[in-house]
Short mmCIF file of C-alpha atoms and ligand atoms in Angstrom, two decimals:
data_model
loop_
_atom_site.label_atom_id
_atom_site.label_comp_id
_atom_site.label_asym_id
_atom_site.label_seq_id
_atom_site.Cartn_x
_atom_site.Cartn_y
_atom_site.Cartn_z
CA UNK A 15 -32.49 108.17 30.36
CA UNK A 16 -29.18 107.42 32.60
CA UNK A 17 -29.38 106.04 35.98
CA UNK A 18 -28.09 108.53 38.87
CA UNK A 19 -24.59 107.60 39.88
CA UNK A 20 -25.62 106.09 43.47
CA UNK A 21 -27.62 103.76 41.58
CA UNK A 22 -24.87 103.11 39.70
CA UNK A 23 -22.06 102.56 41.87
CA UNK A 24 -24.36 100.10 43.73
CA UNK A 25 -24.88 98.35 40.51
CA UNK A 26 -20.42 98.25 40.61
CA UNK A 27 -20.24 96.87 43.99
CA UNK A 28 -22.60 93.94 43.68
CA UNK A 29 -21.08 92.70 40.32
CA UNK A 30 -17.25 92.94 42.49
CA UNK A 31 -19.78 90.59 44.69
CA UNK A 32 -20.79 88.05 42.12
CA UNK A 33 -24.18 89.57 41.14
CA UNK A 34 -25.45 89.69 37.68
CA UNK A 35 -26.76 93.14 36.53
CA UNK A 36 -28.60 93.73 33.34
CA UNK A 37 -27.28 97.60 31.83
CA UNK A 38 -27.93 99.43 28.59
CA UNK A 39 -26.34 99.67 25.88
CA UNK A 40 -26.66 101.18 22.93
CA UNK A 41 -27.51 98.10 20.54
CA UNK A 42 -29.51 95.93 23.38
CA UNK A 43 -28.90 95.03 26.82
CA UNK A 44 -26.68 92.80 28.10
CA UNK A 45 -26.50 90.32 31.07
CA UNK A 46 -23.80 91.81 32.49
CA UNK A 47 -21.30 89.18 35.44
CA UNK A 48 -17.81 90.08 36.31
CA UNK A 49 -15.54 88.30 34.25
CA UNK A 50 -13.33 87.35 36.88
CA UNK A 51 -15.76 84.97 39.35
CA UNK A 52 -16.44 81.91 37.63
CA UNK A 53 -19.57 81.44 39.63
CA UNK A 54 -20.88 84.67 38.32
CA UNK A 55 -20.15 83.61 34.73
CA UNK A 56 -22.30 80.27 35.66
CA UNK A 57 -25.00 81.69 36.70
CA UNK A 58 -25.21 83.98 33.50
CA UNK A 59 -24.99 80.77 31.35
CA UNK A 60 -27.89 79.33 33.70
CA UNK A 61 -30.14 82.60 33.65
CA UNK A 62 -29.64 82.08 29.79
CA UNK A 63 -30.09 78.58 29.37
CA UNK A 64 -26.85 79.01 27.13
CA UNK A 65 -24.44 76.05 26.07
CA UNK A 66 -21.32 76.74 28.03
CA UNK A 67 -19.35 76.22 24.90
CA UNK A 68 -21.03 79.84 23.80
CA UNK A 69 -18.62 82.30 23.72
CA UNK A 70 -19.65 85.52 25.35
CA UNK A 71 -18.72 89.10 24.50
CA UNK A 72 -16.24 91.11 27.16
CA UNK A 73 -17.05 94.39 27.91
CA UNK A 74 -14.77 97.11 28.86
CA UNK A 75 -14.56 100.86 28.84
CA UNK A 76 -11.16 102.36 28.47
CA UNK A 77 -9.71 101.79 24.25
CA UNK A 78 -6.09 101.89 26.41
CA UNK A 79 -7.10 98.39 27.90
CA UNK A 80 -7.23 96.35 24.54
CA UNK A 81 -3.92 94.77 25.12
CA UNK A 82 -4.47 93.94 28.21
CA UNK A 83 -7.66 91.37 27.30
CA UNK A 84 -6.21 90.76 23.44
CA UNK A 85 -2.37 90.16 22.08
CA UNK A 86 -1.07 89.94 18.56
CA UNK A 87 -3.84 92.35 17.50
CA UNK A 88 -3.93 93.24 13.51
CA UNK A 89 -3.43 97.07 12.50
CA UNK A 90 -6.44 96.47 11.05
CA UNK A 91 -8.36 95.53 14.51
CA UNK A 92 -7.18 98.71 15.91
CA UNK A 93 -7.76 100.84 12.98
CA UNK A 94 -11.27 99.98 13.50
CA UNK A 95 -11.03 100.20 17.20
CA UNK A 96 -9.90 103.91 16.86
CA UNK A 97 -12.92 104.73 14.66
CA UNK A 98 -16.07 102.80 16.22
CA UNK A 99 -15.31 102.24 19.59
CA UNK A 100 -17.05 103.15 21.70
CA UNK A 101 -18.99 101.89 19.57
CA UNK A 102 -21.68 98.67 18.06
CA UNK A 103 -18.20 96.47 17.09
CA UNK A 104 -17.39 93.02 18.69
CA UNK A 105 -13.60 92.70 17.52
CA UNK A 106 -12.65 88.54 17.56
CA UNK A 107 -8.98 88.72 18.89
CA UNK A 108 -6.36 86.54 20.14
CA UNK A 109 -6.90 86.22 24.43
CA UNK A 110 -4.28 87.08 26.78
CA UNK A 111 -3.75 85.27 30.03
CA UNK A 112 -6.66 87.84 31.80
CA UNK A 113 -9.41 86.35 29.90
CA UNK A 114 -10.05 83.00 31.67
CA UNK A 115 -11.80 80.38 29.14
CA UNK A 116 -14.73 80.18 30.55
CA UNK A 117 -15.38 83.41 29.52
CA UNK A 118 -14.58 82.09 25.84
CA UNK A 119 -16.26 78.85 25.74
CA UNK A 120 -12.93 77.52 25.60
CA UNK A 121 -11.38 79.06 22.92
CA UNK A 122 -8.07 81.20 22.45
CA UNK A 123 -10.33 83.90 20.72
CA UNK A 124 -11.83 86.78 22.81
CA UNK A 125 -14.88 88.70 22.00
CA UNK A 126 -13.96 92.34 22.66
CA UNK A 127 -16.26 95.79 22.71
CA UNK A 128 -16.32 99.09 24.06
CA UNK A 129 -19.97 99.48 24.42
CA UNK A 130 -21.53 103.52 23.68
CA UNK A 131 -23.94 104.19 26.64
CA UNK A 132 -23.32 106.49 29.05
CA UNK A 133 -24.68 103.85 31.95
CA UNK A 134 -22.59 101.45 30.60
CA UNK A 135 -19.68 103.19 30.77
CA UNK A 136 -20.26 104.64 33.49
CA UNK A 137 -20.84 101.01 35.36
CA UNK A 138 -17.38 99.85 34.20
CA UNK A 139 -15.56 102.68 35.12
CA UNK A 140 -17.57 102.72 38.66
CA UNK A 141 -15.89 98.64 38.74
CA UNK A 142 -12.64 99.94 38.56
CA UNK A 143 -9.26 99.62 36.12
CA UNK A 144 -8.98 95.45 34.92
CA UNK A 145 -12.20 94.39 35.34
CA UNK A 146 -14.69 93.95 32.52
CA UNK A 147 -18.16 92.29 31.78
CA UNK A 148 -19.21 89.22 30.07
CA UNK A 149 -22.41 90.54 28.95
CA UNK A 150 -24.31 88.36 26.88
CA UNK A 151 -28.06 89.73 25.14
CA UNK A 152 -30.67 89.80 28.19
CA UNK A 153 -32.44 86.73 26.91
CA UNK A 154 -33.33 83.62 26.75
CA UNK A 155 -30.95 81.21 24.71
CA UNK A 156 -32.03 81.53 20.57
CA UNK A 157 -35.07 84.35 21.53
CA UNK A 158 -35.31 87.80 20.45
CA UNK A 159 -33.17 90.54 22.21
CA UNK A 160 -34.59 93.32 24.29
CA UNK A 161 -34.24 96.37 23.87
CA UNK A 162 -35.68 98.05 27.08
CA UNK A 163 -35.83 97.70 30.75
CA UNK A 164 -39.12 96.42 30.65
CA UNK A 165 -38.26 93.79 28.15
CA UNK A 166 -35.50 92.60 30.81
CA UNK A 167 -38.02 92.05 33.08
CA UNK A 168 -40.36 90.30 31.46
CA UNK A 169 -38.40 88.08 30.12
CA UNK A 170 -35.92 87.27 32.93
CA UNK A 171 -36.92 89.69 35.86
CA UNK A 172 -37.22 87.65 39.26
CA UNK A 173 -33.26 86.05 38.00
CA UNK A 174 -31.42 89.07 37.60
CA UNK A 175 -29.84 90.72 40.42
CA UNK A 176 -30.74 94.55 39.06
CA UNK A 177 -31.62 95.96 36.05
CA UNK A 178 -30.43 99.51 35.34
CA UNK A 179 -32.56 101.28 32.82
CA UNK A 180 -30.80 103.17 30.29
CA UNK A 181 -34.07 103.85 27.93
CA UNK A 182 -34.73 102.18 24.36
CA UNK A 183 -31.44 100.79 22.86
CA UNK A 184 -30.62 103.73 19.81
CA UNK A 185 -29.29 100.95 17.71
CA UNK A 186 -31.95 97.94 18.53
CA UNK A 187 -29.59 95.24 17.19
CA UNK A 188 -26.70 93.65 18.45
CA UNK A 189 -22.95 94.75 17.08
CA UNK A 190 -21.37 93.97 14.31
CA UNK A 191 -18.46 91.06 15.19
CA UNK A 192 -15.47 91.23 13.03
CA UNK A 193 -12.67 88.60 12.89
CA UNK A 194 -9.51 88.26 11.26
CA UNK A 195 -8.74 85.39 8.65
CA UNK A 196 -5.43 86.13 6.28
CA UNK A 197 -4.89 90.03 7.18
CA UNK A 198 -8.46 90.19 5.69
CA UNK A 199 -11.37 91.52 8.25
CA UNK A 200 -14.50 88.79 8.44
CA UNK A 201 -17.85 89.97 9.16
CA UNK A 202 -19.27 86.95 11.69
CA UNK A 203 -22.21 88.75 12.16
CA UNK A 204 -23.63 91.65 10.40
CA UNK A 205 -25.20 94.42 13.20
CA UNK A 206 -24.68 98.31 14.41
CA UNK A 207 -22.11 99.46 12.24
CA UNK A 208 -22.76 99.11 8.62
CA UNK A 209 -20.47 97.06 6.09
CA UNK A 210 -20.10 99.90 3.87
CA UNK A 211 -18.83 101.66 7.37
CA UNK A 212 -16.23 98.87 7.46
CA UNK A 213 -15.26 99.42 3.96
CA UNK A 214 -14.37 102.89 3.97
CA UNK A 215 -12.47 102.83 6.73
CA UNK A 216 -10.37 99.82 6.03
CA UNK A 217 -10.45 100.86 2.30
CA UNK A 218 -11.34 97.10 0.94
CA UNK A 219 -14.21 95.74 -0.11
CA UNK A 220 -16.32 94.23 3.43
CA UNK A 221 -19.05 91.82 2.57
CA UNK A 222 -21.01 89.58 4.73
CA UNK A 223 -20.43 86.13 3.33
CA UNK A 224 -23.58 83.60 3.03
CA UNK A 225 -21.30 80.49 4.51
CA UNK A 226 -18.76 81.64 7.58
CA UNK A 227 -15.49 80.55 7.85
CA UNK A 228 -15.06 81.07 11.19
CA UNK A 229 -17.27 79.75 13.09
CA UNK A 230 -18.58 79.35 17.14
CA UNK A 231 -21.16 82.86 16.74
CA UNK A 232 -24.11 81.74 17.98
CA UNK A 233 -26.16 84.56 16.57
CA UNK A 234 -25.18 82.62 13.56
CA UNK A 235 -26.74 79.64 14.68
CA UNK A 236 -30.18 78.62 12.47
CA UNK A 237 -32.40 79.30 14.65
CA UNK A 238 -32.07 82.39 16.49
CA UNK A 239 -33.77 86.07 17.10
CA UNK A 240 -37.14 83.99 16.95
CA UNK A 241 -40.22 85.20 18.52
CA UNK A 242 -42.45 82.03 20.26
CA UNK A 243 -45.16 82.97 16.92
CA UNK A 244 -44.06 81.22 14.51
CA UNK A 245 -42.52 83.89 11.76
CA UNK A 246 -42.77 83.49 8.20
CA UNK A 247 -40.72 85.76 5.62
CA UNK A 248 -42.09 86.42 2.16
CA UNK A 249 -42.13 88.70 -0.75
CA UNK A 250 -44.54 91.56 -1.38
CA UNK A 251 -45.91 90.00 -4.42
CA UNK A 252 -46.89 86.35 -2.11
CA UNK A 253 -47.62 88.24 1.59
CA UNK A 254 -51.56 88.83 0.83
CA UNK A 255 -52.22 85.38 -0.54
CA UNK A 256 -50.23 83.74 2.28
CA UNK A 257 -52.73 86.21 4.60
CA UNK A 258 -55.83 84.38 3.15
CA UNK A 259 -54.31 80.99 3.18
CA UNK A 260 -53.38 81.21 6.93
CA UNK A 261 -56.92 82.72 7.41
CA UNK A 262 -58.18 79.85 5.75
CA UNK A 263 -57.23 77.36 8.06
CA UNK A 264 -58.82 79.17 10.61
CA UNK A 265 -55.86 81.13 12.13
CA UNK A 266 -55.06 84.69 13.06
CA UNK A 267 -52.23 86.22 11.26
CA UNK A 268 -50.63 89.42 10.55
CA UNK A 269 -48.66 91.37 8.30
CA UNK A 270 -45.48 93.54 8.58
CA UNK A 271 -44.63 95.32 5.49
CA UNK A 272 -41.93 98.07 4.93
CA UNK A 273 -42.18 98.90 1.04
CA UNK A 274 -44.20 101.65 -0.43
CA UNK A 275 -46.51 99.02 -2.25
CA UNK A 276 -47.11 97.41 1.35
CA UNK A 277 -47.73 100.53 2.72
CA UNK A 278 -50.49 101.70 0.19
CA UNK A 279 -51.92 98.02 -0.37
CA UNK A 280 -52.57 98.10 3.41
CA UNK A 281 -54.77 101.08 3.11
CA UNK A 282 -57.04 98.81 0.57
CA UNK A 283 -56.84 95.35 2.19
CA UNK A 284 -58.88 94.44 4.99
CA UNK A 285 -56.28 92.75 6.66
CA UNK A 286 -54.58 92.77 10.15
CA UNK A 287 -51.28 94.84 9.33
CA UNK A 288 -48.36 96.78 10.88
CA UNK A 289 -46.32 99.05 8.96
CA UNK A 290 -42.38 99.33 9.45
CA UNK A 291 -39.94 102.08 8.37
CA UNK A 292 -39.06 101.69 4.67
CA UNK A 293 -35.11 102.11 5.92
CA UNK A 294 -32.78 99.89 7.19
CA UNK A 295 -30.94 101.86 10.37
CA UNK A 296 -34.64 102.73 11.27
CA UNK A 297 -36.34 99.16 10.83
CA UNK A 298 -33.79 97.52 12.94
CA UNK A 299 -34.08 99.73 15.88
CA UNK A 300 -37.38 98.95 15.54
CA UNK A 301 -37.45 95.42 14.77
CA UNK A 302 -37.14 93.96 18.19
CA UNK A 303 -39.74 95.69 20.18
CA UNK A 304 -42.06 94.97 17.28
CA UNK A 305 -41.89 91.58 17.34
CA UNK A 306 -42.31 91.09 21.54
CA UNK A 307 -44.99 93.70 20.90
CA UNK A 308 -47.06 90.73 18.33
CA UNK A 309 -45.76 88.10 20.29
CA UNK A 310 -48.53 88.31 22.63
CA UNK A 311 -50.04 85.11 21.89
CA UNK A 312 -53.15 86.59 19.91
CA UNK A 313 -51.70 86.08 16.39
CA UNK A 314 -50.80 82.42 14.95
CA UNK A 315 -48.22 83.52 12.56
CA UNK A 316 -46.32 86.66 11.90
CA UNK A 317 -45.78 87.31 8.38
CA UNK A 318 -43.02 89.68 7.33
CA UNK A 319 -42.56 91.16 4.17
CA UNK A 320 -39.20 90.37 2.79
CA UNK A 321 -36.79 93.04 3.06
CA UNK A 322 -33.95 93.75 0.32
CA UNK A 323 -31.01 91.69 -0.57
CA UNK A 324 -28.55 94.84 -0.55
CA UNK A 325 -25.56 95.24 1.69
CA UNK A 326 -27.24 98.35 3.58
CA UNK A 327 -30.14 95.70 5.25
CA UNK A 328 -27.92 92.80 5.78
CA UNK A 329 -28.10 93.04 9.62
CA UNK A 330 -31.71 93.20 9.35
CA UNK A 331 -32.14 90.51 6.71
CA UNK A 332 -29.86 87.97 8.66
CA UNK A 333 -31.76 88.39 11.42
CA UNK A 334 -35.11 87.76 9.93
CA UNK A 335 -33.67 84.92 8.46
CA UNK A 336 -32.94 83.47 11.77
CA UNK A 337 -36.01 84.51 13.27
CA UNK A 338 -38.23 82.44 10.77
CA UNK A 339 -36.08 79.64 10.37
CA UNK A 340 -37.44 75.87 11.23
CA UNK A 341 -35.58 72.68 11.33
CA UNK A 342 -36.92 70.71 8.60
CA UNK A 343 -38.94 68.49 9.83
CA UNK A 344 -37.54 64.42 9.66
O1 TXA B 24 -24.46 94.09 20.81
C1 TXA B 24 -23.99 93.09 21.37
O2 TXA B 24 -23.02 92.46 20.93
C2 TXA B 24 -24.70 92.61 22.65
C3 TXA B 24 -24.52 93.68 23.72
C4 TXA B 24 -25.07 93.26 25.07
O3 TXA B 24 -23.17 94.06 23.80
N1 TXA B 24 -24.20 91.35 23.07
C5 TXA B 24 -24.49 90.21 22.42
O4 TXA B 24 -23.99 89.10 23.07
O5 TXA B 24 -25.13 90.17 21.39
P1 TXA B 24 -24.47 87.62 22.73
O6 TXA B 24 -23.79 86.72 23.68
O7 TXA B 24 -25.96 87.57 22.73
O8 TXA B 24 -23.90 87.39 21.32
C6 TXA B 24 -22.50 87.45 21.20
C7 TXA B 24 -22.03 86.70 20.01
C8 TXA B 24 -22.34 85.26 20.13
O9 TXA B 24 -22.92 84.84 18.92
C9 TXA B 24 -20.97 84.64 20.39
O10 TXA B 24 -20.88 83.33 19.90
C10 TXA B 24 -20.05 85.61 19.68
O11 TXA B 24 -20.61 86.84 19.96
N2 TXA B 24 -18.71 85.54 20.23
C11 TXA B 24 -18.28 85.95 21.43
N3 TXA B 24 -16.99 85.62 21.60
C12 TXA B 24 -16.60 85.00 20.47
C13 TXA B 24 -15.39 84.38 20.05
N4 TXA B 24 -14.33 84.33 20.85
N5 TXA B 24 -15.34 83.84 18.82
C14 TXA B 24 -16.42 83.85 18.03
N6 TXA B 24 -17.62 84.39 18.39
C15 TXA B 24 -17.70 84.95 19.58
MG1 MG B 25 -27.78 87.20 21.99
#
């Protein structure tokens, strides 16, 4: 689904005014606020109840316009640039003097993507050459992304200005953020485009490291992604008994399970269950929508089978890591 051009180019004209627009994109959708009127880029940190110190992502259509948002930009940034954009990448670049700080919480470093939706693109171009989007996730500060129109508006309907519905987001998580550290590409946050996609087209060896040295992502925050039900992440060979305990103290859980053992084990077990896809592209385009759907306040706990350590599900994995995390309590 695209929205019709008049829609649009009305959409263009009250971001030029100051309005904040949720639009599609192809991972989830963003909270869109020209970057250029500070009071616009207030309000989205209000709407959000975001830390102003939160760096947000700039959105822009045209790959011609990186230098004039970034400077001193690695071959390998637009190597990578070439390939995925438009495209689920957030490159981390030096700032020229169009990106005002508090775009950047700040910083000197500028969050930079070409976004792959047709409404998206179509809404910058409809804005005009040298203007862009801050577009943070349509959310709530630390909560789980949406990934439809209808999420938008549940979760923060009455404070946007418009929300243009581009259909289910094809990627359902957020991008992949990349930074620079030593002529070596960083992976800040594993999403969209796979690590073994950076890999081969840098021709090194892209992991995403356990302890970041680079920091300032929130999505790398502890707590993040999370449903309001509490979420709880375990193994295949603990998920049942953790079922019965939970049940035991009088509570209503359920399960999410992925692996083929899940999957037939569910057909045996009486228990409340949901089955996910068994790979990792498909889960995460799923994952979001799931967990609103379960978030409904009728369960007490979500319990979610572990998925594996590998490289392939580490978008997926970090964010279920998030998702269940809890401050240990003092
Ligand atoms: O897929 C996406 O990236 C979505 C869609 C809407 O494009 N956007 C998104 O934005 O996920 P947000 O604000 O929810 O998350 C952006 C992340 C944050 O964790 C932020 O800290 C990080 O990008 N970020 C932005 N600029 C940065 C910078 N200069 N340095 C380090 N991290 C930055
Ligand atoms: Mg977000």
């Amino acid at each position: 689904m695209t929205e019709s051009s008049s829609q649009i180019s009305s959409a263009a004209a009250k971001l030029i005014e100051g309005k904040i627009i949720s639009f599609p994109t192809e991972t989830v959708y963003g909270l869109g606020a020209d970057i250029s009127i500070p009071s616009a880029i207030n309000r989205i940190f209000e709407i959000k109840e975001r830390p102003t110190n939160h760096p947000l992502i700039i959105h822009f259509s045209q790959i011609s316009q990186l230098n004039h948002w970034a400077q001193e930009i690695p071959g390998k940034a637009y190597l990578l640039a070439k390939k995925l954009w438009p495209g689920p990448l957030t490159l981390i670049l030096p700032r020229t003097h169009h990106v005002p700080l508090n775009v950047t919480g700040g910083q000197d470093m500028v969050g930079l993507r070409i976004p792959n939706h047709p409404t998206a693109l179509a809404l910058l171009d409809a804005m005009g050459p040298s203007r862009a989007l801050a577009a943070p996730s349509a959310n709530r500060f630390g909560r789980v992304s949406p990934t439809t129109a209808a999420h938008v508006f549940d979760e923060l309907g009455h404070k946007v200005d418009m929300i243009l519905d581009g259909g289910p987001c094809k990627i359902g998580l957020e991008s992949t953020i990349v930074g620079f550290k030593d002529n070596s590409a960083v992976v800040l946050r594993p999403g969209g485009v796979s690590l073994a996609q950076l890999t081969e087209i840098l021709d090194e060896e892209v992991l995403f490291p356990e302890k970041q040295s680079i920091t300032r992502v929130s999505g790398s925050l502890n707590s993040h992604y999370a449903p309001l039900t509490r979420l709880e992440v375990w193994p295949i060979t603990s998920l049942w008994n953790r079922y019965l305990e939970i049940e035991k103290l009088g509570l209503c859980p359920i399960l999410l399970g992925w692996s083929s053992e899940f999957i037939t084990k569910r057909a045996i077990k009486k228990c409340t269950s949901f089955p996910m896809p068994n790979k990792p592209i498909a889960y995460g385009r799923q994952l979001y929508a799931t967990l609103r759907q379960f978030d409904n306040g009728k369960y007490d706990r979500l319990l979610l089978e572990a998925t594996p350590n590998s490289q392939d599900w580490a978008a997926v994995s970090d964010r279920l890591k998030r998702a269940s995390f809890k401050e240990p309590k003092v």
